[in-house]
Coordinates of C-alpha atoms and ligand atoms in Angstrom, one line a residue:
X1 CA -5.4 -140.3 -90.5
X2 CA -3.3 -137.0 -92.0
X3 CA 0.6 -137.8 -93.0
X4 CA 3.3 -135.9 -90.9
X5 CA 3.2 -133.5 -93.9
X6 CA 0.0 -132.8 -94.1
X7 CA -0.9 -131.7 -90.1
X8 CA 2.5 -129.3 -90.2
X9 CA 0.8 -127.9 -93.1
X10 CA -2.1 -127.6 -91.3
X11 CA -0.1 -126.3 -88.2
X12 CA 1.4 -123.7 -91.2
X13 CA -1.5 -123.0 -92.4
X14 CA -4.1 -122.6 -89.6
X15 CA -1.5 -120.0 -87.6
X16 CA -0.8 -117.7 -90.5
X17 CA -3.8 -117.8 -91.9
X18 CA -5.7 -116.8 -88.8
X19 CA -3.0 -114.1 -88.4
X20 CA -3.5 -112.9 -91.9
X21 CA -6.9 -112.4 -91.3
X22 CA -6.4 -110.9 -88.4
X23 CA -4.2 -108.3 -90.1
X24 CA -6.1 -107.5 -92.6
X25 CA -9.7 -106.7 -90.7
X26 CA -6.8 -104.0 -88.7
X27 CA -5.5 -103.1 -92.4
X28 CA -9.0 -102.9 -94.2
X29 CA -10.2 -100.3 -90.5
X30 CA -6.7 -98.3 -91.2
X31 CA -7.6 -97.9 -95.0
X32 CA -11.4 -97.0 -93.8
X33 CA -9.9 -94.6 -91.5
X34 CA -7.5 -93.2 -94.1
X35 CA -10.2 -93.1 -96.9
X36 CA -12.6 -90.8 -94.7
X37 CA -9.6 -88.4 -94.1
X38 CA -8.7 -88.4 -97.2
X39 CA -11.9 -87.7 -98.8
X40 CA -12.6 -85.3 -95.6
X41 CA -8.9 -83.2 -96.3
X42 CA -10.5 -82.8 -100.2
X43 CA -14.1 -81.4 -98.9
X44 CA -11.9 -78.8 -97.2
X45 CA -9.7 -78.4 -100.0
X46 CA -13.7 -77.8 -101.9
X47 CA -14.1 -75.4 -99.3
X48 CA -10.9 -73.2 -99.0
X49 CA -11.3 -72.2 -103.0
X50 CA -14.4 -71.3 -102.6
X51 CA -13.4 -69.4 -99.8
X52 CA -10.6 -67.8 -101.6
X53 CA -13.8 -66.9 -104.5
X54 CA -16.1 -65.5 -102.1
X55 CA -13.0 -63.3 -100.6
X56 CA -12.6 -62.0 -104.2
X57 CA -16.2 -61.0 -104.9
X58 CA -16.2 -59.6 -101.5
X59 CA -13.8 -57.3 -102.3
X60 CA -15.0 -56.5 -105.6
X61 CA -19.0 -56.0 -103.9
X62 CA -17.3 -53.7 -101.7
X63 CA -17.3 -51.0 -103.8
X64 CA -20.7 -51.4 -105.9
X65 CA -22.0 -51.2 -101.4
X66 CA -20.7 -47.6 -101.4
X67 CA -22.0 -46.4 -104.8
X68 CA -25.2 -48.0 -103.5
X69 CA -25.4 -46.0 -100.2
X70 CA -24.3 -42.6 -102.3
X71 CA -26.9 -43.3 -104.9
X72 CA -29.4 -42.9 -102.3
X73 CA -28.4 -39.5 -101.3
X74 CA -27.3 -38.4 -104.6
X75 CA -30.2 -37.7 -107.9
X76 CA -28.9 -39.5 -110.8
X77 CA -26.7 -37.3 -112.8
X78 CA -25.4 -35.9 -109.6
X79 CA -21.4 -34.8 -111.1
X80 CA -20.5 -36.6 -107.4
X81 CA -21.5 -39.8 -108.1
X82 CA -20.5 -39.7 -111.9
X83 CA -17.0 -38.9 -110.6
X84 CA -17.3 -41.2 -108.1
X85 CA -18.6 -44.3 -110.8
X86 CA -15.3 -43.4 -112.3
X87 CA -13.7 -43.2 -109.5
X88 CA -14.1 -47.2 -108.3
X89 CA -13.6 -48.2 -112.3
X90 CA -10.4 -46.6 -112.6
X91 CA -7.8 -48.8 -111.0
X92 CA -9.7 -51.9 -112.2
X93 CA -9.1 -52.8 -115.3
X94 CA -11.0 -56.3 -115.6
X95 CA -14.1 -54.5 -115.0
X96 CA -16.0 -53.6 -118.5
X97 CA -18.6 -51.0 -116.8
X98 CA -20.7 -49.7 -113.6
X99 CA -24.3 -48.3 -114.1
X100 CA -27.4 -47.8 -111.4
X101 CA -30.2 -48.9 -112.9
X102 CA -33.6 -48.0 -111.4
X103 CA -36.5 -50.9 -110.4
X104 CA -37.4 -51.6 -114.1
X105 CA -33.7 -52.2 -114.9
X106 CA -33.1 -49.2 -117.3
X107 CA -30.0 -47.3 -116.5
X108 CA -30.2 -44.1 -114.9
X109 CA -25.8 -43.0 -114.9
X110 CA -23.2 -45.3 -116.3
X111 CA -19.3 -45.6 -116.5
X112 CA -18.1 -45.5 -119.1
X113 CA -21.1 -43.5 -121.1
X114 CA -21.1 -45.0 -123.8
X115 CA -20.9 -48.8 -122.8
X116 CA -23.1 -50.6 -124.0
X117 CA -26.4 -52.2 -123.5
X118 CA -27.3 -55.0 -121.1
X119 CA -28.0 -58.3 -122.6
X120 CA -31.7 -58.2 -122.3
X121 CA -32.9 -59.7 -119.2
X122 CA -29.9 -59.2 -117.6
X123 CA -30.5 -56.1 -115.2
X124 CA -34.1 -57.9 -114.5
X125 CA -32.6 -61.1 -113.7
X126 CA -30.4 -59.7 -111.1
X127 CA -33.1 -57.5 -109.7
X128 CA -35.5 -60.4 -109.2
X129 CA -32.9 -62.2 -107.3
X130 CA -31.6 -59.5 -105.3
X131 CA -31.8 -59.3 -101.8
X132 CA -27.6 -58.7 -100.5
X133 CA -25.5 -58.6 -103.7
X134 CA -26.4 -60.8 -106.7
X135 CA -23.6 -62.5 -109.3
X136 CA -24.7 -63.6 -112.9
X137 CA -23.2 -64.9 -115.5
X138 CA -23.5 -63.5 -118.7
X139 CA -22.6 -65.7 -122.1
X140 CA -24.0 -63.3 -124.2
X141 CA -20.6 -62.0 -125.8
X142 CA -19.5 -65.2 -127.7
X143 CA -18.1 -68.6 -127.5
X144 CA -15.9 -69.2 -124.5
X145 CA -16.3 -65.4 -123.0
X146 CA -18.0 -64.5 -120.7
X147 CA -18.9 -61.4 -117.9
X148 CA -19.5 -61.9 -114.6
X149 CA -22.6 -59.1 -113.5
X150 CA -22.4 -58.4 -109.6
X151 CA -25.0 -56.2 -107.8
X152 CA -26.3 -54.8 -105.2
X153 CA -30.1 -53.1 -104.7
X154 CA -30.5 -49.4 -103.8
X155 CA -31.9 -48.0 -100.5
X156 CA -34.6 -46.3 -102.6
X157 CA -35.3 -48.8 -105.3
X158 CA -33.1 -50.1 -108.0
X159 CA -29.2 -51.3 -108.3
X160 CA -25.9 -50.6 -108.8
X161 CA -24.5 -53.4 -111.2
X162 CA -20.9 -54.1 -112.3
X163 CA -19.9 -56.1 -115.4
X164 CA -16.7 -58.2 -115.3
X165 CA -14.7 -59.8 -117.6
X166 CA -14.4 -63.2 -116.7
X167 CA -10.6 -63.2 -117.2
X168 CA -10.5 -61.8 -113.8
X169 CA -10.7 -64.8 -112.4
X170 CA -8.8 -67.0 -114.3
X171 CA -6.0 -64.0 -112.5
X172 CA -7.4 -65.0 -109.7
X173 CA -6.7 -68.2 -109.7
X174 CA -3.8 -68.9 -112.2
X175 CA -1.1 -68.5 -109.2
X176 CA -2.9 -71.6 -107.5
X177 CA -0.2 -74.6 -107.8
X178 CA -2.1 -78.1 -107.7
X179 CA -1.0 -81.3 -108.1
X180 CA -0.2 -83.2 -111.7
X181 CA -3.8 -84.2 -113.1
X182 CA -5.5 -82.1 -110.4
X183 CA -8.2 -79.8 -111.2
X184 CA -10.1 -76.9 -109.7
X185 CA -13.3 -76.2 -111.5
X186 CA -16.1 -73.1 -110.7
X187 CA -19.5 -73.8 -112.3
X188 CA -21.7 -70.9 -111.9
X189 CA -25.5 -71.1 -111.7
X190 CA -26.7 -72.3 -114.9
X191 CA -23.6 -75.4 -114.0
X192 CA -21.3 -74.0 -116.8
X193 CA -17.5 -74.0 -116.4
X194 CA -16.5 -70.9 -116.0
X195 CA -12.9 -71.7 -114.9
X196 CA -10.9 -74.7 -115.0
X197 CA -7.3 -75.3 -113.5
X198 CA -6.4 -77.4 -116.7
X199 CA -6.5 -76.0 -120.5
X200 CA -8.6 -73.2 -119.0
X201 CA -10.1 -71.5 -122.3
X202 CA -11.0 -75.2 -124.2
X203 CA -13.6 -76.2 -121.4
X204 CA -15.2 -72.6 -120.9
X205 CA -18.8 -72.1 -120.7
X206 CA -19.4 -76.3 -120.9
X207 CA -22.7 -77.0 -119.1
X208 CA -22.2 -80.0 -116.7
X209 CA -25.8 -80.4 -115.7
X210 CA -26.8 -83.5 -114.6
X211 CA -23.2 -84.8 -113.7
X212 CA -22.3 -87.0 -110.8
X213 CA -20.9 -83.8 -108.7
X214 CA -24.0 -81.8 -108.7
X215 CA -25.9 -85.4 -107.4
X216 CA -23.6 -85.5 -104.9
X217 CA -23.7 -82.2 -103.9
X218 CA -28.1 -82.4 -103.8
X219 CA -29.2 -79.8 -101.6
X220 CA -26.3 -79.6 -99.1
X221 CA -23.3 -77.1 -99.4
X222 CA -20.2 -79.7 -99.4
X223 CA -19.8 -83.1 -100.6
X224 CA -17.3 -85.2 -101.3
X225 CA -17.8 -88.3 -104.6
X226 CA -15.5 -90.1 -107.0
X227 CA -16.2 -89.4 -110.4
X228 CA -14.9 -90.3 -113.8
X229 CA -14.6 -86.7 -115.8
X230 CA -16.0 -87.2 -120.0
X231 CA -13.7 -84.3 -120.6
X232 CA -10.6 -86.1 -120.0
X233 CA -11.2 -89.7 -118.9
X234 CA -9.6 -89.2 -115.2
X235 CA -10.5 -90.6 -112.5
X236 CA -11.1 -87.9 -109.6
X237 CA -11.7 -87.8 -106.1
X238 CA -14.0 -84.8 -106.0
X239 CA -14.8 -82.2 -103.0
X240 CA -17.8 -80.1 -103.7
X241 CA -18.5 -76.8 -102.7
X242 CA -21.2 -74.6 -102.6
X243 CA -19.5 -70.7 -102.8
X244 CA -21.1 -68.8 -100.0
X245 CA -24.3 -67.3 -100.9
X246 CA -23.8 -67.3 -104.1
X247 CA -25.6 -70.2 -106.7
X248 CA -22.0 -70.9 -107.5
X249 CA -20.2 -74.4 -106.9
X250 CA -16.1 -74.8 -106.8
X251 CA -14.9 -78.4 -107.0
X252 CA -11.4 -79.9 -106.7
X253 CA -9.9 -83.3 -107.6
X254 CA -7.5 -85.4 -106.8
X255 CA -7.1 -88.1 -109.6
X256 CA -7.9 -91.2 -107.6
X257 CA -4.4 -92.6 -108.3
X258 CA -2.8 -89.9 -106.5
X259 CA -5.0 -89.7 -103.6
X260 CA -5.6 -93.2 -102.1
X261 CA -2.3 -94.5 -104.2
X262 CA 0.1 -94.5 -101.6
X263 CA -2.1 -96.1 -98.8
X264 CA -3.4 -98.4 -101.5
X265 CA -0.1 -99.4 -102.1
X266 CA 0.9 -99.8 -98.3
X267 CA -2.3 -102.1 -98.3
X268 CA -1.3 -104.1 -101.2
X269 CA 2.3 -104.0 -99.9
X270 CA 1.0 -105.0 -96.2
X271 CA -1.2 -108.1 -98.4
X272 CA 2.0 -109.3 -100.5
X273 CA 4.0 -109.7 -96.9
X274 CA 1.0 -112.0 -95.3
X275 CA 1.0 -114.1 -98.7
X276 CA 4.7 -114.1 -98.7
X277 CA 4.5 -114.8 -94.7
X278 CA 2.2 -117.6 -95.8
X279 CA 4.3 -119.1 -99.0
X280 CA 7.5 -119.2 -96.1
X281 CA 5.5 -121.0 -93.5
X282 CA 4.1 -123.9 -96.1
X283 CA 7.6 -123.7 -97.8
X284 CA 8.6 -124.6 -94.0
X285 CA 6.2 -127.0 -93.5
X286 CA 7.1 -129.1 -96.6
X287 CA 10.6 -128.3 -95.4
X288 CA 10.5 -130.0 -92.4
X289 CA 8.1 -132.6 -93.0
X290 CA 10.9 -133.6 -96.0
X291 CA 13.1 -133.6 -93.3
X292 CA 11.1 -136.0 -91.2
X293 CA 9.0 -138.1 -93.2
X294 CA 11.7 -139.3 -96.0
X295 CA 13.9 -140.1 -93.1
X296 CA 11.1 -142.1 -91.2
X297 CA 9.5 -143.3 -95.1
X298 CA 12.9 -144.7 -95.0
X299 CA 13.4 -146.1 -91.5
X300 CA 10.0 -148.1 -92.4
X301 CA 11.0 -149.5 -95.7
X302 CA 14.0 -151.0 -94.0
X303 CA 12.3 -152.0 -91.1
X304 CA 9.8 -153.7 -94.0
X305 CA 12.6 -155.2 -96.0
X306 CA 14.1 -156.6 -92.3
X307 CA 10.7 -158.0 -91.4
X308 CA 10.7 -159.7 -95.2
X309 CA 13.9 -161.1 -93.9
X310 CA 16.0 -159.3 -95.9
X311 CA 18.7 -159.1 -92.7
X312 CA 21.3 -156.9 -94.3
X313 CA 18.5 -154.2 -94.8
X314 CA 19.6 -150.9 -93.0
X315 CA 18.4 -147.3 -91.9
X316 CA 20.0 -144.2 -93.4
X317 CA 21.1 -141.6 -90.7
X318 CA 19.4 -139.1 -91.1
X319 CA 17.3 -136.2 -90.1
X320 CA 16.8 -134.4 -86.8
X321 CA 19.1 -136.0 -84.0
X322 CA 15.8 -138.2 -82.2
X323 CA 15.7 -139.6 -85.9
X324 CA 19.2 -140.3 -86.5
X325 CA 18.9 -141.8 -83.4
X326 CA 15.9 -143.8 -84.2
X327 CA 18.1 -144.9 -87.3
X328 CA 21.3 -146.0 -85.6
X329 CA 19.1 -147.8 -82.7
X330 CA 17.5 -149.5 -85.5
X331 CA 20.6 -150.5 -87.1
X332 CA 22.1 -152.0 -84.0
X333 CA 19.0 -154.4 -83.3
X334 CA 19.3 -155.3 -87.0
X335 CA 22.8 -155.7 -86.1
X336 CA 22.5 -158.1 -83.5
X337 CA 19.6 -160.1 -84.6
X338 CA 21.8 -160.9 -88.3
X339 CA 24.8 -161.9 -85.9
X340 CA 22.3 -163.7 -84.1
X341 CA 20.8 -165.6 -87.1
X342 CA 24.1 -165.9 -88.6
X343 CA 25.0 -168.2 -84.9
X344 CA 21.5 -169.5 -84.6
X345 CA 22.1 -170.9 -88.3
X346 CA 25.9 -171.9 -87.8
X347 CA 24.7 -173.6 -84.7
X348 CA 22.1 -175.6 -87.6
X349 CA 24.8 -176.5 -89.4
X350 CA 26.8 -177.4 -86.7
X351 CA 24.5 -179.8 -85.6
X352 CA 23.1 -181.4 -88.7
X353 CA 27.1 -182.0 -89.2
X354 CA 27.1 -183.1 -85.3
X355 CA 23.9 -185.9 -86.3
X356 CA 25.8 -186.7 -89.8
X357 CA 29.4 -187.9 -87.2
X358 CA 28.2 -189.1 -84.3
X359 CA 26.0 -191.4 -87.0
X360 CA 29.1 -191.8 -88.3
X361 CA 30.8 -192.3 -85.4
X362 CA 28.8 -194.5 -84.3
X363 CA 28.8 -197.2 -87.1
X364 CA 32.1 -197.6 -87.4
X365 CA 33.2 -198.9 -84.3
X366 CA 29.8 -201.1 -84.7
X367 CA 31.2 -202.5 -88.0
X368 CA 34.6 -203.2 -86.6
X369 CA 32.9 -205.0 -83.8
X370 CA 30.4 -207.1 -86.0
X371 CA 33.5 -208.3 -88.6
X372 CA 35.7 -209.3 -85.4
X373 CA 32.9 -211.0 -84.1
X374 CA 32.3 -213.1 -87.4
X375 CA 35.8 -213.8 -87.5
X376 CA 36.0 -215.3 -84.2
X377 CA 32.6 -217.1 -84.2
X378 CA 33.9 -218.9 -87.7
X379 CA 36.5 -219.7 -85.3
X380 CA 40.0 -221.8 -86.7
X381 CA 42.0 -219.0 -85.3
X382 CA 44.8 -218.7 -83.3
X383 CA 45.0 -218.0 -79.6
X384 CA 47.3 -214.1 -80.5
X385 CA 44.9 -214.0 -83.3
X386 CA 42.2 -213.8 -81.1
X387 CA 43.3 -212.3 -78.9
X388 CA 44.7 -209.4 -80.8
X389 CA 40.8 -209.4 -82.4
X390 CA 39.5 -208.8 -78.5
X391 CA 40.8 -206.6 -77.8
X392 CA 40.5 -204.8 -80.3
X393 CA 36.7 -204.8 -80.4
X394 CA 36.8 -204.2 -76.6
X395 CA 38.8 -200.5 -77.6
X396 CA 35.8 -200.0 -80.1
X397 CA 33.9 -200.3 -77.6
X398 CA 35.5 -198.3 -75.0
X399 CA 35.1 -195.7 -77.9
X400 CA 31.5 -196.4 -78.3
X401 CA 31.1 -196.2 -74.4
X402 CA 32.5 -192.5 -74.3
X403 CA 30.6 -191.7 -77.2
X404 CA 27.2 -192.6 -75.9
X405 CA 29.0 -190.9 -72.6
X406 CA 30.1 -187.9 -73.7
X407 CA 25.9 -187.8 -75.5
X408 CA 24.8 -187.8 -72.4
X409 CA 27.0 -185.7 -70.7
X410 CA 25.8 -183.1 -73.3
X411 CA 21.9 -183.9 -72.9
X412 CA 22.7 -183.9 -69.3
X413 CA 24.0 -180.1 -69.5
X414 CA 21.5 -179.2 -72.1
X415 CA 19.1 -179.8 -69.2
X416 CA 21.3 -178.9 -66.7
X417 CA 20.9 -181.9 -64.6
X418 CA 24.9 -182.4 -65.0
X419 CA 26.8 -183.2 -61.7
X420 CA 29.6 -183.5 -60.2
X421 CA 31.2 -185.2 -56.8
X422 CA 33.8 -183.2 -55.8
X423 CA 36.8 -184.3 -54.0
X424 CA 40.5 -184.6 -53.1
X425 CA 41.7 -185.9 -56.6
X426 CA 45.6 -187.1 -57.5
X427 CA 46.6 -185.1 -60.7
X428 CA 49.3 -187.4 -61.0
X429 CA 47.8 -190.2 -60.5
X430 CA 44.9 -189.2 -63.1
X431 CA 47.6 -188.3 -65.7
X432 CA 48.9 -191.8 -65.0
X433 CA 45.5 -193.8 -65.4
X434 CA 45.2 -191.4 -68.9
X435 CA 48.4 -192.4 -69.7
X436 CA 47.5 -195.9 -69.7
X437 CA 44.8 -196.0 -70.9
X438 CA 45.4 -193.7 -74.2
X439 CA 49.1 -195.6 -74.9
X440 CA 47.4 -198.1 -76.8
X441 CA 46.3 -195.8 -78.9
X442 CA 49.4 -193.8 -79.0
X443 CA 51.6 -196.8 -80.4
X444 CA 49.0 -197.4 -82.6
X445 CA 50.1 -194.3 -83.9
X446 CA 53.4 -194.2 -83.0
X447 CA 53.3 -191.7 -81.0
X448 CA 55.6 -191.1 -77.8
X449 CA 53.5 -190.3 -74.8
X450 CA 55.5 -189.6 -72.0
X451 CA 54.7 -187.7 -68.6
X452 CA 56.1 -184.9 -66.8
X453 CA 55.6 -184.4 -63.4
X454 CA 56.8 -181.4 -61.3
X455 CA 57.9 -182.5 -57.6
X456 CA 55.2 -182.5 -54.4
X457 CA 51.6 -183.3 -53.7
X458 CA 49.6 -182.3 -56.1
X459 CA 46.3 -182.9 -54.5
X460 CA 43.1 -180.7 -56.3
X461 CA 39.7 -180.2 -55.5
X462 CA 37.9 -182.1 -58.5
X463 CA 35.4 -184.8 -59.5
X464 CA 37.5 -188.0 -60.7
X465 CA 35.8 -189.1 -62.9
X466 CA 35.2 -186.6 -64.7
X467 CA 38.7 -185.2 -64.5
X468 CA 40.2 -188.5 -66.1
X469 CA 37.4 -188.2 -69.0
X470 CA 38.5 -184.8 -70.0
X471 CA 42.2 -185.2 -69.7
X472 CA 41.7 -188.6 -71.8
X473 CA 39.8 -186.3 -74.9
X474 CA 42.2 -183.8 -74.3
X475 CA 44.7 -186.9 -75.3
X476 CA 42.8 -188.7 -77.5
X477 CA 42.7 -185.3 -80.0
X478 CA 46.5 -184.7 -79.5
X479 CA 46.7 -188.3 -80.6
X480 CA 44.3 -187.8 -83.5
X481 CA 45.3 -184.2 -84.6
X482 CA 49.5 -185.1 -84.4
X483 CA 51.3 -186.6 -87.6
X484 CA 52.0 -190.5 -87.3
X485 CA 55.3 -190.2 -84.7
X486 CA 54.7 -187.4 -82.6
X487 CA 55.6 -186.4 -79.3
X488 CA 52.6 -186.1 -76.2
X489 CA 53.5 -185.1 -73.3
X490 CA 51.6 -185.0 -70.5
X491 CA 52.2 -182.7 -67.5
X492 CA 51.2 -181.6 -63.8
X493 CA 52.9 -179.0 -62.0
X494 CA 51.7 -176.5 -58.5
X495 CA 51.2 -173.4 -59.3
X496 CA 50.5 -170.4 -56.6
X497 CA 46.7 -172.3 -55.7
X498 CA 46.4 -173.7 -58.3
X499 CA 47.5 -177.3 -59.9
X500 CA 48.5 -176.6 -63.2
X501 CA 47.8 -179.6 -66.2
X502 CA 49.0 -179.8 -69.9
X503 CA 48.6 -181.4 -72.4
X504 CA 51.1 -180.9 -75.5
X505 CA 51.5 -182.3 -79.0
X506 CA 53.4 -181.2 -82.1
X507 CA 50.7 -181.6 -84.0
X508 CA 49.1 -179.3 -86.9
X509 CA 48.0 -177.1 -84.8
X510 CA 45.2 -174.3 -84.6
X511 CA 44.3 -171.9 -86.5
X512 CA 44.2 -168.2 -84.6
X513 CA 40.6 -167.7 -85.8
X514 CA 39.3 -170.6 -84.4
X515 CA 41.0 -170.2 -80.8
X516 CA 37.8 -168.0 -80.0
X517 CA 35.3 -170.5 -81.1
X518 CA 37.2 -173.7 -80.2
X519 CA 35.5 -175.0 -76.9
X520 CA 31.8 -174.1 -78.5
X521 CA 29.6 -177.0 -79.0
X522 CA 29.5 -178.8 -81.9
X523 CA 32.9 -177.5 -83.6
X524 CA 35.4 -179.0 -85.3
X525 CA 38.6 -177.5 -86.7
X526 CA 38.6 -177.2 -90.9
X527 CA 41.9 -178.1 -92.3
X528 CA 45.5 -176.2 -90.9
X529 CA 46.6 -174.1 -94.1
X530 CA 49.3 -175.7 -95.7
X531 CA 52.3 -174.3 -93.7
X532 CA 55.2 -172.8 -96.5
X533 CA 57.4 -175.8 -97.2
X534 CA 54.2 -177.8 -98.3
X535 CA 55.8 -180.1 -95.8
X536 CA 53.2 -180.2 -93.2
X537 CA 50.2 -180.5 -95.9
X538 CA 51.5 -184.0 -96.4
X539 CA 51.9 -184.9 -93.4
X540 CA 48.3 -184.0 -92.2
X541 CA 45.6 -186.3 -92.4
X542 CA 42.4 -185.0 -94.4
X543 CA 39.7 -183.4 -91.6
X544 CA 37.3 -185.9 -93.5
X545 CA 39.4 -189.0 -92.0
X546 CA 39.9 -187.7 -88.3
X547 CA 36.7 -188.9 -86.5
X548 CA 35.1 -186.3 -84.2
X549 CA 31.8 -185.2 -83.1
X550 CA 32.9 -181.8 -82.1
X551 CA 31.9 -182.2 -78.3
X552 CA 35.1 -183.1 -76.4
X553 CA 36.1 -179.5 -76.3
X554 CA 32.9 -178.3 -75.3
X555 CA 32.5 -180.6 -72.3
X556 CA 36.2 -180.0 -70.9
X557 CA 35.6 -176.4 -70.5
X558 CA 32.4 -176.8 -69.1
X559 CA 33.2 -179.4 -66.6
X560 CA 36.7 -178.0 -65.6
X561 CA 34.5 -174.6 -65.1
X562 CA 32.4 -176.5 -62.6
X563 CA 34.8 -178.4 -60.8
X564 CA 36.1 -173.9 -60.6
X565 CA 39.1 -173.9 -62.8
X566 CA 40.0 -173.2 -66.3
X567 CA 40.9 -174.4 -69.5
X568 CA 43.4 -172.3 -71.6
X569 CA 45.0 -173.2 -74.8
X570 CA 48.5 -172.1 -77.0
X571 CA 48.8 -173.1 -80.3
X572 CA 51.0 -172.2 -83.3
X573 CA 49.7 -174.3 -87.0
X574 CA 52.2 -176.8 -87.8
X575 CA 54.0 -176.6 -84.4
X576 CA 51.6 -178.3 -82.1
X577 CA 48.9 -177.4 -79.4
X578 CA 49.4 -177.3 -75.5
X579 CA 46.0 -177.8 -73.7
X580 CA 46.1 -176.1 -69.9
X581 CA 43.6 -176.8 -67.0
X582 CA 44.2 -175.3 -64.2
X583 CA 42.4 -176.5 -61.1
X584 CA 42.7 -175.3 -57.2
X585 CA 44.3 -177.2 -54.7
X586 CA 42.9 -179.4 -52.3
X587 CA 43.1 -177.6 -48.9
X588 CA 43.0 -178.3 -45.3
X589 CA 40.0 -176.0 -44.6
X590 CA 38.4 -178.0 -47.2
X591 CA 40.3 -181.5 -46.4
X592 CA 38.1 -181.1 -43.1
X593 CA 35.1 -180.4 -44.3
X594 CA 35.1 -183.2 -46.6
X595 CA 35.5 -185.8 -43.8
X596 CA 32.6 -184.2 -42.3
X597 CA 30.2 -184.9 -45.5
X598 CA 32.8 -187.1 -47.9
X599 CA 31.4 -187.9 -51.1
X600 CA 28.2 -185.2 -50.6
X601 CA 29.7 -182.2 -52.2
X602 CA 27.7 -182.5 -55.3
X603 CA 27.0 -179.9 -57.9
X604 CA 25.1 -179.3 -61.2
X605 CA 26.2 -177.6 -64.2
X606 CA 23.4 -175.6 -66.0
X607 CA 23.1 -176.0 -69.8
X608 CA 25.0 -173.2 -71.9
Ligands
LIG1 P1 36.2 -183.4 -82.0 O1 37.6 -184.0 -81.9 O2 35.2 -184.7 -82.0 O3 36.2 -182.8 -83.2 P2 37.1 -181.2 -80.1 O4 35.9 -180.6 -79.4 O5 37.6 -182.1 -79.4 O6 36.2 -182.0 -81.3 O7 37.7 -180.5 -81.0 C1 37.4 -179.6 -81.8 C2 37.7 -179.3 -82.3 O8 39.4 -178.8 -82.3 C3 38.9 -180.4 -83.5 O9 37.7 -180.4 -84.4 C4 39.9 -179.8 -83.9 O10 40.0 -178.7 -84.7 C5 40.3 -179.2 -82.9 N1 41.0 -179.6 -82.0 C6 41.3 -180.3 -80.8 N2 42.5 -180.4 -80.6 C7 43.0 -180.4 -80.7 C8 44.8 -180.6 -81.2 N3 44.9 -181.1 -79.9 N4 45.7 -180.4 -82.1 C9 44.8 -179.5 -83.3 N5 43.6 -179.9 -83.3 C10 42.6 -179.8 -82.2

């Protein structure tokens, strides 16, 4: 399985390489065409140069043809013919001499009269190859010097031969402007250099027989070849061409670097661009993969750490928007789970605390009951003492029963099987009965327990027994959490369609941070912070000393809400608390309905 980076790299390379290959193939074709065009241009250059020489040779041979024609009509030694020879020679400074030879090569007439004799074999050679015109190079004058001997045939036999100084050729080509290190070379029939544009004198007469140039030409008229010159070590592209009907060969050479350079540079620039594009694509792929892979790696690290139990692990919010969003979603989920985990831990803690509190709450009254029962059984107590002990036993039994009832209510609520029987209840009556049942406990703590009642009927829709236990719990709490000698007031009043029942004390109060969790299952308050004057701390009992299991308010909220009412609290630390129940008043319709279905309005509280 490839990583994201690998895939992106493959994508980049996969996209760029075929494109580059196509581009290279196209470039290669362009290069081939261009190469061919350049080679053809070189061939044409060589043909052009050969044409220049051919034209020059023509102009040189033209007067010879006139002489040859005249020689047919005049005897050798004829004054007219001689004059004509002089006439031909006069305007041609490079011409060395002109002569008419017979078929055996013997000079019959010449100008200048004392011209030197031909080197042996030259006349024969010219006569031997003569058809139209013949050109031969005579190297017999010495190193680096040569003479061009040109001959045209005479109809009666023999030939007119002129010898021209090789310098004429130098002057013919000298005006030609050639690019740097370009070269024009002229080879004679013996394949010796008779003209070379660079260092003309230095290489005159050098033989090039066996050169690759000649091989390239073979028997053809023109050719192109690349040869490294042994004379100056420069590699050139040569156009090679034969000069007209002669056996002379003209070459035009341009250094390969000069000729192919621009095209090659263009090609390599394009290849360079291709490589650069590949590099950019790979870099971009790496960059993108880093931008995606890194946040993903960190996200997966965070997920792994979280899975291994580090609930504080969070993903970084980075990378492309979707990844950042994924990170944020992961974090929100982690936050949620961590919060839930905390709540579950807290619930666990509360549960164990509850188990120990409940055990304590069960044991303490039993111990008292047991001790008092023993005393009673032993006998010898006066009647007043016996009564006091029996009343205490009864109170402790009530406490036990209350606790067990609370536990039963809890399990019913949890199981979703808590049932209420709603009917018409007089709130004032319930308050009074609570006052009576709690008066002994209040008295025991020197509290003043009072009822403040509003005027008018206070019928509400409720379950009488359950309501009594709820209010009883609130009064018990007020007694427990108020220092001895406190004031506890029960009140009931009509407020619109509701009746408000309140239990107010001037006890220790509830810290604001506890208010939102006050009605939670198993919640037990911590000791209130010490008041500025320190008086409160002294007055309050330690929390451990206050008995309880943290169920009273939880059950109260569930029961009251199930009756269609609400429970709320207002409290100030060190000043006291007021718990208020709001329950719907008993309506007319309800009254009629309840007459029909008396005692059958049963509700079930779902567990929470
Ligand atoms: P318990 O009284 O068994 O602890 P409750 O559910 O009745 O459980 O009460 C929960 C907590 O609310 C108590 O532990 C206490 O801290 C706080 N509380 C309840 N009533 C009062 C009150 N009248 N004054 C101060 N604190 C109270």
